[in-house]
GROMACS .gro file of N, CA and C in nm:
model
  366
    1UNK      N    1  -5.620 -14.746   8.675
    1UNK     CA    2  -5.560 -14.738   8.543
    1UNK      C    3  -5.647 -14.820   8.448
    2UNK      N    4  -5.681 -14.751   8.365
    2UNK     CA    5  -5.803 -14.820   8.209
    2UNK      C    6  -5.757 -14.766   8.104
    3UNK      N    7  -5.688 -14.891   8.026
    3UNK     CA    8  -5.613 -14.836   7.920
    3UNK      C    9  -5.711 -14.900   7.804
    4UNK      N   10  -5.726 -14.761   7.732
    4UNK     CA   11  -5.804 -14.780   7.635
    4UNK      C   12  -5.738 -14.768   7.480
    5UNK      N   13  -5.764 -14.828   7.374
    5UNK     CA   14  -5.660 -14.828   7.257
    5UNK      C   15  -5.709 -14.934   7.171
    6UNK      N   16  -5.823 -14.833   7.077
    6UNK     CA   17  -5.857 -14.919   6.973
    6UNK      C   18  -5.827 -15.011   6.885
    7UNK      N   19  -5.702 -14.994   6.897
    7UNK     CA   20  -5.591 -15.023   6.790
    7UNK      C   21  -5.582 -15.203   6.842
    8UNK      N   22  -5.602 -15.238   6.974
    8UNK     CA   23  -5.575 -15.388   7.017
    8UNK      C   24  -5.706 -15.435   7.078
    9UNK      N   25  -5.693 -15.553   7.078
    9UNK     CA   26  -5.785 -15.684   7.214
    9UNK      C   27  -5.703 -15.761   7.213
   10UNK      N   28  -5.811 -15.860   7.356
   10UNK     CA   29  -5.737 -15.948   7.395
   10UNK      C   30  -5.854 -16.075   7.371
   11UNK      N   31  -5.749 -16.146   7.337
   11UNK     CA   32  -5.845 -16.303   7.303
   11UNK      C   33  -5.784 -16.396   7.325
   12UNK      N   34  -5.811 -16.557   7.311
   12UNK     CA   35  -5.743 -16.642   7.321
   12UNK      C   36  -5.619 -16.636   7.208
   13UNK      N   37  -5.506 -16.723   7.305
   13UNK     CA   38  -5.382 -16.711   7.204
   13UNK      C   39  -5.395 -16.801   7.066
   14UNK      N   40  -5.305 -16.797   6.981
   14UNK     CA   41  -5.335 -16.869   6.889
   14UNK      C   42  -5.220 -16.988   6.930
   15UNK      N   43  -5.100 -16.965   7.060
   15UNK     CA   44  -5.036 -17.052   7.141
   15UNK      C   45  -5.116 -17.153   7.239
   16UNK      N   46  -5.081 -17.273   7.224
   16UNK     CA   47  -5.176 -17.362   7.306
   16UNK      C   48  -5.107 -17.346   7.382
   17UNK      N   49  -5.215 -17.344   7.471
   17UNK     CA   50  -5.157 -17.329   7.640
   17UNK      C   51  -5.122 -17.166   7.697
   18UNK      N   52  -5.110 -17.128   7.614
   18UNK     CA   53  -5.058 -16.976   7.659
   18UNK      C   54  -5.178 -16.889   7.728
   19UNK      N   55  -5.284 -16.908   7.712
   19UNK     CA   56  -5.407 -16.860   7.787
   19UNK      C   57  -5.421 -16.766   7.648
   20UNK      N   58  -5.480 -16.629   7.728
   20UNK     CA   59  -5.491 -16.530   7.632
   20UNK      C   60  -5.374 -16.424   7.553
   21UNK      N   61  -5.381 -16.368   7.465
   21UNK     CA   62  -5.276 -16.287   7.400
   21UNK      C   63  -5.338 -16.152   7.377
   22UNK      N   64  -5.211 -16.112   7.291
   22UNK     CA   65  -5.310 -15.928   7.212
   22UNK      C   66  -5.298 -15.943   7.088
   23UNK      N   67  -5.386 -15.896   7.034
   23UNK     CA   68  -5.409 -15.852   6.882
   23UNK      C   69  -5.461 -15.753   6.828
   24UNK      N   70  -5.363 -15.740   6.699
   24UNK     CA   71  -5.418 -15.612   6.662
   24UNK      C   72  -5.551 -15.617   6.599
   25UNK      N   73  -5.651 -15.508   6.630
   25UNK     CA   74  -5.764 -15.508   6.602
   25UNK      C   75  -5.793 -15.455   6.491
   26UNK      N   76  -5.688 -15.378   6.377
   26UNK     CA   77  -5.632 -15.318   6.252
   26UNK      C   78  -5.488 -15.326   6.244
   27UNK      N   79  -5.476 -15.306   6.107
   27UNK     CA   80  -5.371 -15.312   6.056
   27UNK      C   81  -5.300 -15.204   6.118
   28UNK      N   82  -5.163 -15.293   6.153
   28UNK     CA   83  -5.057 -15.162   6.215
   28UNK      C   84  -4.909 -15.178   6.112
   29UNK      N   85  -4.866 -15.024   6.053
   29UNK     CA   86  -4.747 -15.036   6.009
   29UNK      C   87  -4.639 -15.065   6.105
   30UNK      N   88  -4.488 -15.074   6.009
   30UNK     CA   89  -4.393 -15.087   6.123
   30UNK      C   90  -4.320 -15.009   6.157
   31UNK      N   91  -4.269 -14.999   6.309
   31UNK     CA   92  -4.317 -14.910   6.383
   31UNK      C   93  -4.386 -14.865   6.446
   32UNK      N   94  -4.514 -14.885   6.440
   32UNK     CA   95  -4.644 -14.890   6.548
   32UNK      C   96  -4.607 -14.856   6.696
   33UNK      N   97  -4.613 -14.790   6.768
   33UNK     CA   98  -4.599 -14.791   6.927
   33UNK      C   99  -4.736 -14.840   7.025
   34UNK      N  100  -4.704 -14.915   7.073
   34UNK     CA  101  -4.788 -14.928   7.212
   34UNK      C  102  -4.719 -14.870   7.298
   35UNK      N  103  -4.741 -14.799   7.404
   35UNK     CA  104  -4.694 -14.734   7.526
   35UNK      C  105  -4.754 -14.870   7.606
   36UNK      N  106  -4.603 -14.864   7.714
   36UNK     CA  107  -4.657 -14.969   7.824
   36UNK      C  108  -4.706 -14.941   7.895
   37UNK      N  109  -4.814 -14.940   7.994
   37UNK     CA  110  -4.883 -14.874   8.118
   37UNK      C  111  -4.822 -14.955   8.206
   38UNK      N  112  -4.795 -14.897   8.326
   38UNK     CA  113  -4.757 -14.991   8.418
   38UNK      C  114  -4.721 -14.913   8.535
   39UNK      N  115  -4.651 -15.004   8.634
   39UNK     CA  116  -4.601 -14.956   8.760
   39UNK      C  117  -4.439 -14.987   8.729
   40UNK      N  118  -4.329 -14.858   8.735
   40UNK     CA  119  -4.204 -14.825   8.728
   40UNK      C  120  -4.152 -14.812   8.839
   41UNK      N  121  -4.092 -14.906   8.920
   41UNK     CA  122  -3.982 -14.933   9.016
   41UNK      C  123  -3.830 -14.939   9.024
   42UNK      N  124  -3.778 -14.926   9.051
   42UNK     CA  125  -3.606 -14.892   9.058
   42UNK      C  126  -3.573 -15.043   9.144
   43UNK      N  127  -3.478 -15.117   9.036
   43UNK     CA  128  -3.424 -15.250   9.052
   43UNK      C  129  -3.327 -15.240   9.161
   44UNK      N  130  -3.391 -15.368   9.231
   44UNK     CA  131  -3.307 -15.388   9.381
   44UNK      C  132  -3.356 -15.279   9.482
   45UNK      N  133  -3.435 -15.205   9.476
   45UNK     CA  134  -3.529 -15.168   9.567
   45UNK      C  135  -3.621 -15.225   9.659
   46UNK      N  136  -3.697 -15.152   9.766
   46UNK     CA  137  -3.798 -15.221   9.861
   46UNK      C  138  -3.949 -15.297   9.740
   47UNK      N  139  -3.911 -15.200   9.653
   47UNK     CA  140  -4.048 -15.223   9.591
   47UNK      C  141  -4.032 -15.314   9.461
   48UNK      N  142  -3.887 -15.365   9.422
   48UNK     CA  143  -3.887 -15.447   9.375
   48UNK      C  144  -3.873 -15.592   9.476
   49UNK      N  145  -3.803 -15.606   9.542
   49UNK     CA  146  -3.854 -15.706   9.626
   49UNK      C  147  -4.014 -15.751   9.708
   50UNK      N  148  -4.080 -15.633   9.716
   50UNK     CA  149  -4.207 -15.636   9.768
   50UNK      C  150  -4.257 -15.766   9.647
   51UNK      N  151  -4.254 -15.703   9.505
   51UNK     CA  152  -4.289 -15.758   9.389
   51UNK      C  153  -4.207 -15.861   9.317
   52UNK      N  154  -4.177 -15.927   9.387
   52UNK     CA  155  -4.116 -16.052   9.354
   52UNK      C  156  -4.220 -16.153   9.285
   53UNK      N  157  -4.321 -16.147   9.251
   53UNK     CA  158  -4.425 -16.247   9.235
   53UNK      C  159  -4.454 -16.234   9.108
   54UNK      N  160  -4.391 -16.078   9.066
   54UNK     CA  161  -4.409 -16.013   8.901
   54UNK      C  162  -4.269 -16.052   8.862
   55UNK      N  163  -4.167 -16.102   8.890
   55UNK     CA  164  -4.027 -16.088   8.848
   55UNK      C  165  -4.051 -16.119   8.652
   56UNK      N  166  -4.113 -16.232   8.689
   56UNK     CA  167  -4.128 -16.290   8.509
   56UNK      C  168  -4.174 -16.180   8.429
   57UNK      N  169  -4.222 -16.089   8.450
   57UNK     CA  170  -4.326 -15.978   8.394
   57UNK      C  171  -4.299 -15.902   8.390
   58UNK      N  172  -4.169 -15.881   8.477
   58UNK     CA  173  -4.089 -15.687   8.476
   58UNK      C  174  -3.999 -15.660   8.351
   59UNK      N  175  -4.031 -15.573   8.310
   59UNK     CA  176  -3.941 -15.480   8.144
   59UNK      C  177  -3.844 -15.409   8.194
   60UNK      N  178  -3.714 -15.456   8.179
   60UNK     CA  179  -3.629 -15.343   8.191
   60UNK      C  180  -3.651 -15.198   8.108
   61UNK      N  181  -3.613 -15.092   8.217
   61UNK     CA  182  -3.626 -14.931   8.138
   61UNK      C  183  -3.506 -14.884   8.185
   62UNK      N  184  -3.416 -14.855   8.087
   62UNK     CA  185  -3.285 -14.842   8.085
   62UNK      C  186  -3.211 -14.912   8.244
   63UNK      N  187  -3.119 -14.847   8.301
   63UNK     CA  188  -3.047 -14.903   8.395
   63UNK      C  189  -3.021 -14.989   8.500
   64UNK      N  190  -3.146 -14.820   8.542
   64UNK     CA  191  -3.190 -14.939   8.731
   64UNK      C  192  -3.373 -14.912   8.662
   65UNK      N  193  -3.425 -14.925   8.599
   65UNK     CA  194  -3.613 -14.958   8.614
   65UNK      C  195  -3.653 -15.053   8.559
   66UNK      N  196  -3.746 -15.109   8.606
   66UNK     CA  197  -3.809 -15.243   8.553
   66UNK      C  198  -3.978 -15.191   8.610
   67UNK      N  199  -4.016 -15.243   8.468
   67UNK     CA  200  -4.165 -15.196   8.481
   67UNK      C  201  -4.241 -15.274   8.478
   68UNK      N  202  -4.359 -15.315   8.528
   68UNK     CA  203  -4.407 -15.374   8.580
   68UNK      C  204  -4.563 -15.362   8.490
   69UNK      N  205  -4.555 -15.426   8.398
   69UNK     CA  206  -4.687 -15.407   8.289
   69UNK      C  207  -4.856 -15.400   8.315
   70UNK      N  208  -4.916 -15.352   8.351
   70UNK     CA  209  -5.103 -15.381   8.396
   70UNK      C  210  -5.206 -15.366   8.282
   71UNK      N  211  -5.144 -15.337   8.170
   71UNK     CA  212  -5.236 -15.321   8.006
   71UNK      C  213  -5.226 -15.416   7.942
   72UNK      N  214  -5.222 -15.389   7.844
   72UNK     CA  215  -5.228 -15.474   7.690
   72UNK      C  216  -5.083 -15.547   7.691
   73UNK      N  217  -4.991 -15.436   7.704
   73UNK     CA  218  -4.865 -15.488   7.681
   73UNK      C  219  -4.825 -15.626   7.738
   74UNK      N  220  -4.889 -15.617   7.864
   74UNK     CA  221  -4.882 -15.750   7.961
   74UNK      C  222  -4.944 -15.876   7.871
   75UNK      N  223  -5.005 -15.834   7.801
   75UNK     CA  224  -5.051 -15.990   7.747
   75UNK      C  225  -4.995 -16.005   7.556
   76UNK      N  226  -4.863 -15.966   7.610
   76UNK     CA  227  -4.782 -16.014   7.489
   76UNK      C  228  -4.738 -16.116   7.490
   77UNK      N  229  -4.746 -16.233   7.431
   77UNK     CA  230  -4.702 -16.367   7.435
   77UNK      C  231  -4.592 -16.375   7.396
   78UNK      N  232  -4.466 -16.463   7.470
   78UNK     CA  233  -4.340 -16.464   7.389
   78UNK      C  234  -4.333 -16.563   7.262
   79UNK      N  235  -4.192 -16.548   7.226
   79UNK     CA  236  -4.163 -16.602   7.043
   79UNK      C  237  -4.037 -16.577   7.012
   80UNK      N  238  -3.983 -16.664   6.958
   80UNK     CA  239  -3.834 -16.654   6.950
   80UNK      C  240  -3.799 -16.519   6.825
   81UNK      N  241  -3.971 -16.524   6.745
   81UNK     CA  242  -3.979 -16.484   6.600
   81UNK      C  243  -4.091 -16.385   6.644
   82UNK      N  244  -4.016 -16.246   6.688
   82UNK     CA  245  -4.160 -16.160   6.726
   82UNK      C  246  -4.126 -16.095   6.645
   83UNK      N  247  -4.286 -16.032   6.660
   83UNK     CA  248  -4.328 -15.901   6.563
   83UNK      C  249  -4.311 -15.747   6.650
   84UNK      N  250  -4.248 -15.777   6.742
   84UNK     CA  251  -4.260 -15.644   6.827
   84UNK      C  252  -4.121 -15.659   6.943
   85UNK      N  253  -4.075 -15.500   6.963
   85UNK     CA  254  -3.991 -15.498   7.028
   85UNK      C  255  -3.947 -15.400   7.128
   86UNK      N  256  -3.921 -15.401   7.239
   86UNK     CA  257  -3.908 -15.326   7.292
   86UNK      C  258  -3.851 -15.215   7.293
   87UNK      N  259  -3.895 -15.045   7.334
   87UNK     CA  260  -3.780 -14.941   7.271
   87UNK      C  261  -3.843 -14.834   7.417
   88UNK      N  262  -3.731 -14.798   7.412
   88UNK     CA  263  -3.725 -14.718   7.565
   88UNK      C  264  -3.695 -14.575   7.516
   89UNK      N  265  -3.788 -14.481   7.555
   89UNK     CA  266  -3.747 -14.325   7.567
   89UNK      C  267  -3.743 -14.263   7.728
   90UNK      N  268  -3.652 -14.203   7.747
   90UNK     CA  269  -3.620 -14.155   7.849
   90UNK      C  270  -3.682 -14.291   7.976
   91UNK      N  271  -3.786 -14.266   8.043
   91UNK     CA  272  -3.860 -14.354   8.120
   91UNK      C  273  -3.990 -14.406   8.104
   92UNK      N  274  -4.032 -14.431   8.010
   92UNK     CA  275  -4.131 -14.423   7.911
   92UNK      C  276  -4.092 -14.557   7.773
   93UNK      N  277  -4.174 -14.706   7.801
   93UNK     CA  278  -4.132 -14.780   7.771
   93UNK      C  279  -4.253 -14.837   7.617
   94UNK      N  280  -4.189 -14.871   7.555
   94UNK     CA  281  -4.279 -14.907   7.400
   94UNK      C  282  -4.293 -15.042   7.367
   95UNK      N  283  -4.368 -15.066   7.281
   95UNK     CA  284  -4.358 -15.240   7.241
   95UNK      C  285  -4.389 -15.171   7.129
   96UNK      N  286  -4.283 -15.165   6.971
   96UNK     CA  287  -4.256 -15.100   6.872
   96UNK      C  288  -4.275 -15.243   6.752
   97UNK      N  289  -4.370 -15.218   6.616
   97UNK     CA  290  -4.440 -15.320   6.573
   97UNK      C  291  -4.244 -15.311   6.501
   98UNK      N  292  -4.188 -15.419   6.475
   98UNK     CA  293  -4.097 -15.469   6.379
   98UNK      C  294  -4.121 -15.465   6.217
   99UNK      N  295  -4.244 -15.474   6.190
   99UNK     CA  296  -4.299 -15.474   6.064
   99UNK      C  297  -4.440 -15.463   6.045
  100UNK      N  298  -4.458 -15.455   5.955
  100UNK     CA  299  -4.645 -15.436   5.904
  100UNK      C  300  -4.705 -15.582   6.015
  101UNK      N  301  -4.825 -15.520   6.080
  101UNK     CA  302  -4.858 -15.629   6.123
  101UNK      C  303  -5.032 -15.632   6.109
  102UNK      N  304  -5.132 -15.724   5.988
  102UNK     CA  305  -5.214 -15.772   5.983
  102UNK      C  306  -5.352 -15.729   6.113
  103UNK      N  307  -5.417 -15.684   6.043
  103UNK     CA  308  -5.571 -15.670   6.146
  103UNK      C  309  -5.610 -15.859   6.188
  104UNK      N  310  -5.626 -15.839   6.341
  104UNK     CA  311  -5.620 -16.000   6.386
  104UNK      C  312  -5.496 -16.083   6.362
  105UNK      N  313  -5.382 -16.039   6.371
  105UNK     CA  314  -5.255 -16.070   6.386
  105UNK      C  315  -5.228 -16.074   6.523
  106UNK      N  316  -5.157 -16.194   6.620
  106UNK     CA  317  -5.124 -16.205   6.750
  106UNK      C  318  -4.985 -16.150   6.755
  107UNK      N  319  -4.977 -16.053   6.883
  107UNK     CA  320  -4.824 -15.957   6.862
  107UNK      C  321  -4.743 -16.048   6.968
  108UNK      N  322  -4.616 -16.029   6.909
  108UNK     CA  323  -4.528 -16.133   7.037
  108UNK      C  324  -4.420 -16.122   7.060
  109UNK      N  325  -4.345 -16.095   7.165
  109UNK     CA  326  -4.233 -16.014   7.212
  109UNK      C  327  -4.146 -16.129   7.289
  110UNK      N  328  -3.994 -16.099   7.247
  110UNK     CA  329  -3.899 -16.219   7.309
  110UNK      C  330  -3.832 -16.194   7.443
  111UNK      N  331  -3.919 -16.279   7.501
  111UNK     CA  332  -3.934 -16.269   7.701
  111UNK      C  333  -3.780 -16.265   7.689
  112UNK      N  334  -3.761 -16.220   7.854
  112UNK     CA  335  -3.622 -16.207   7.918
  112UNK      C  336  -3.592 -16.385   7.938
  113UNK      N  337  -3.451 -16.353   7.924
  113UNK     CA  338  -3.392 -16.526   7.976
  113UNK      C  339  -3.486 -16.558   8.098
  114UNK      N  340  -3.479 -16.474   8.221
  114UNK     CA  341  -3.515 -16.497   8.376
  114UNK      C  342  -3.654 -16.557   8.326
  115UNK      N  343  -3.728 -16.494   8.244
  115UNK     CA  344  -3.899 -16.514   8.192
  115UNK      C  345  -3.878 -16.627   8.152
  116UNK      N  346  -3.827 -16.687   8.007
  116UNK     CA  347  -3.801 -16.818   7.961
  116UNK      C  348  -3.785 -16.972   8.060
  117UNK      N  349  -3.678 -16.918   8.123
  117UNK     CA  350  -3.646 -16.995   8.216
  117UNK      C  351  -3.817 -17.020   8.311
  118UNK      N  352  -3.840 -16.941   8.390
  118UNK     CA  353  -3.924 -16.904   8.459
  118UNK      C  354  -4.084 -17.007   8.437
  119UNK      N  355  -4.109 -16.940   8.310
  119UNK     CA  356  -4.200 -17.045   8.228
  119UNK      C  357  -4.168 -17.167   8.140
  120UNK      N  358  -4.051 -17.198   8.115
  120UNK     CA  359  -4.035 -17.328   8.060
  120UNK      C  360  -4.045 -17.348   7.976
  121UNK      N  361  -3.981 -17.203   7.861
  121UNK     CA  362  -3.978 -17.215   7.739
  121UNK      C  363  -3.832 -17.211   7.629
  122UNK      N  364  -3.869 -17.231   7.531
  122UNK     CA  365  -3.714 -17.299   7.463
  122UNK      C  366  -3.710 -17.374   7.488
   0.00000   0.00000   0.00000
């Protein structure tokens, strides 16, 4: 999987400590979609337990799926105050811009409690 999408990079965060983030590489209106790439597993499955090591990192997709990010999306930094949000079609998961967001603007999405907790934030 090589997800390609002019539209972002990845660079250092503008969060200390956070390692690297994504940014937009142009201006995106709001609304913008990123599609998440990833691996889609069915919660409380063999293959979600296999992947216990991703728990912090899995996106709920509606009911029973949690997806398991390997692109861009994965290096969304959390924020109590994001610019992006999650939006689910059928099984098919988005990180949807909230508003106009700036060329070289860092995008940032508000982790799950389990994530927060997890990393030691709030």
């Amino acid at each position: 999987m090589n997800e390609t999408d002019p539209r972002f990079y990845v660079a250092p965060s503008t969060i200390p400590g956070a390692g690297r983030g994504l940014f937009a590489s142009v201006p995106l209106e709001a609304g913008a979609k990123l599609a998440v790439l990833g691996v889609l597993i069915e919660r409380g499955s063999l293959a979600d337990e296999c992947t216990q090591f991703a728990d912090a990192h899995k996106m709920r997709v509606g009911e029973s799926g949690l997806m398991i990010p390997l692109g861009f999306a994965g290096m969304v930094n959390h924020s109590l105050d994001p610019n992006v949000e999650k939006q689910v079609e059928g099984t098919t998961l988005y990180l949807c811009t909230l508003r106009p967001i700036a060329a070289h603007e860092e995008l940032f999405y508000t982790y799950s409690d389990y994530a927060r907790d997890r990393f030691g934030l709030d």
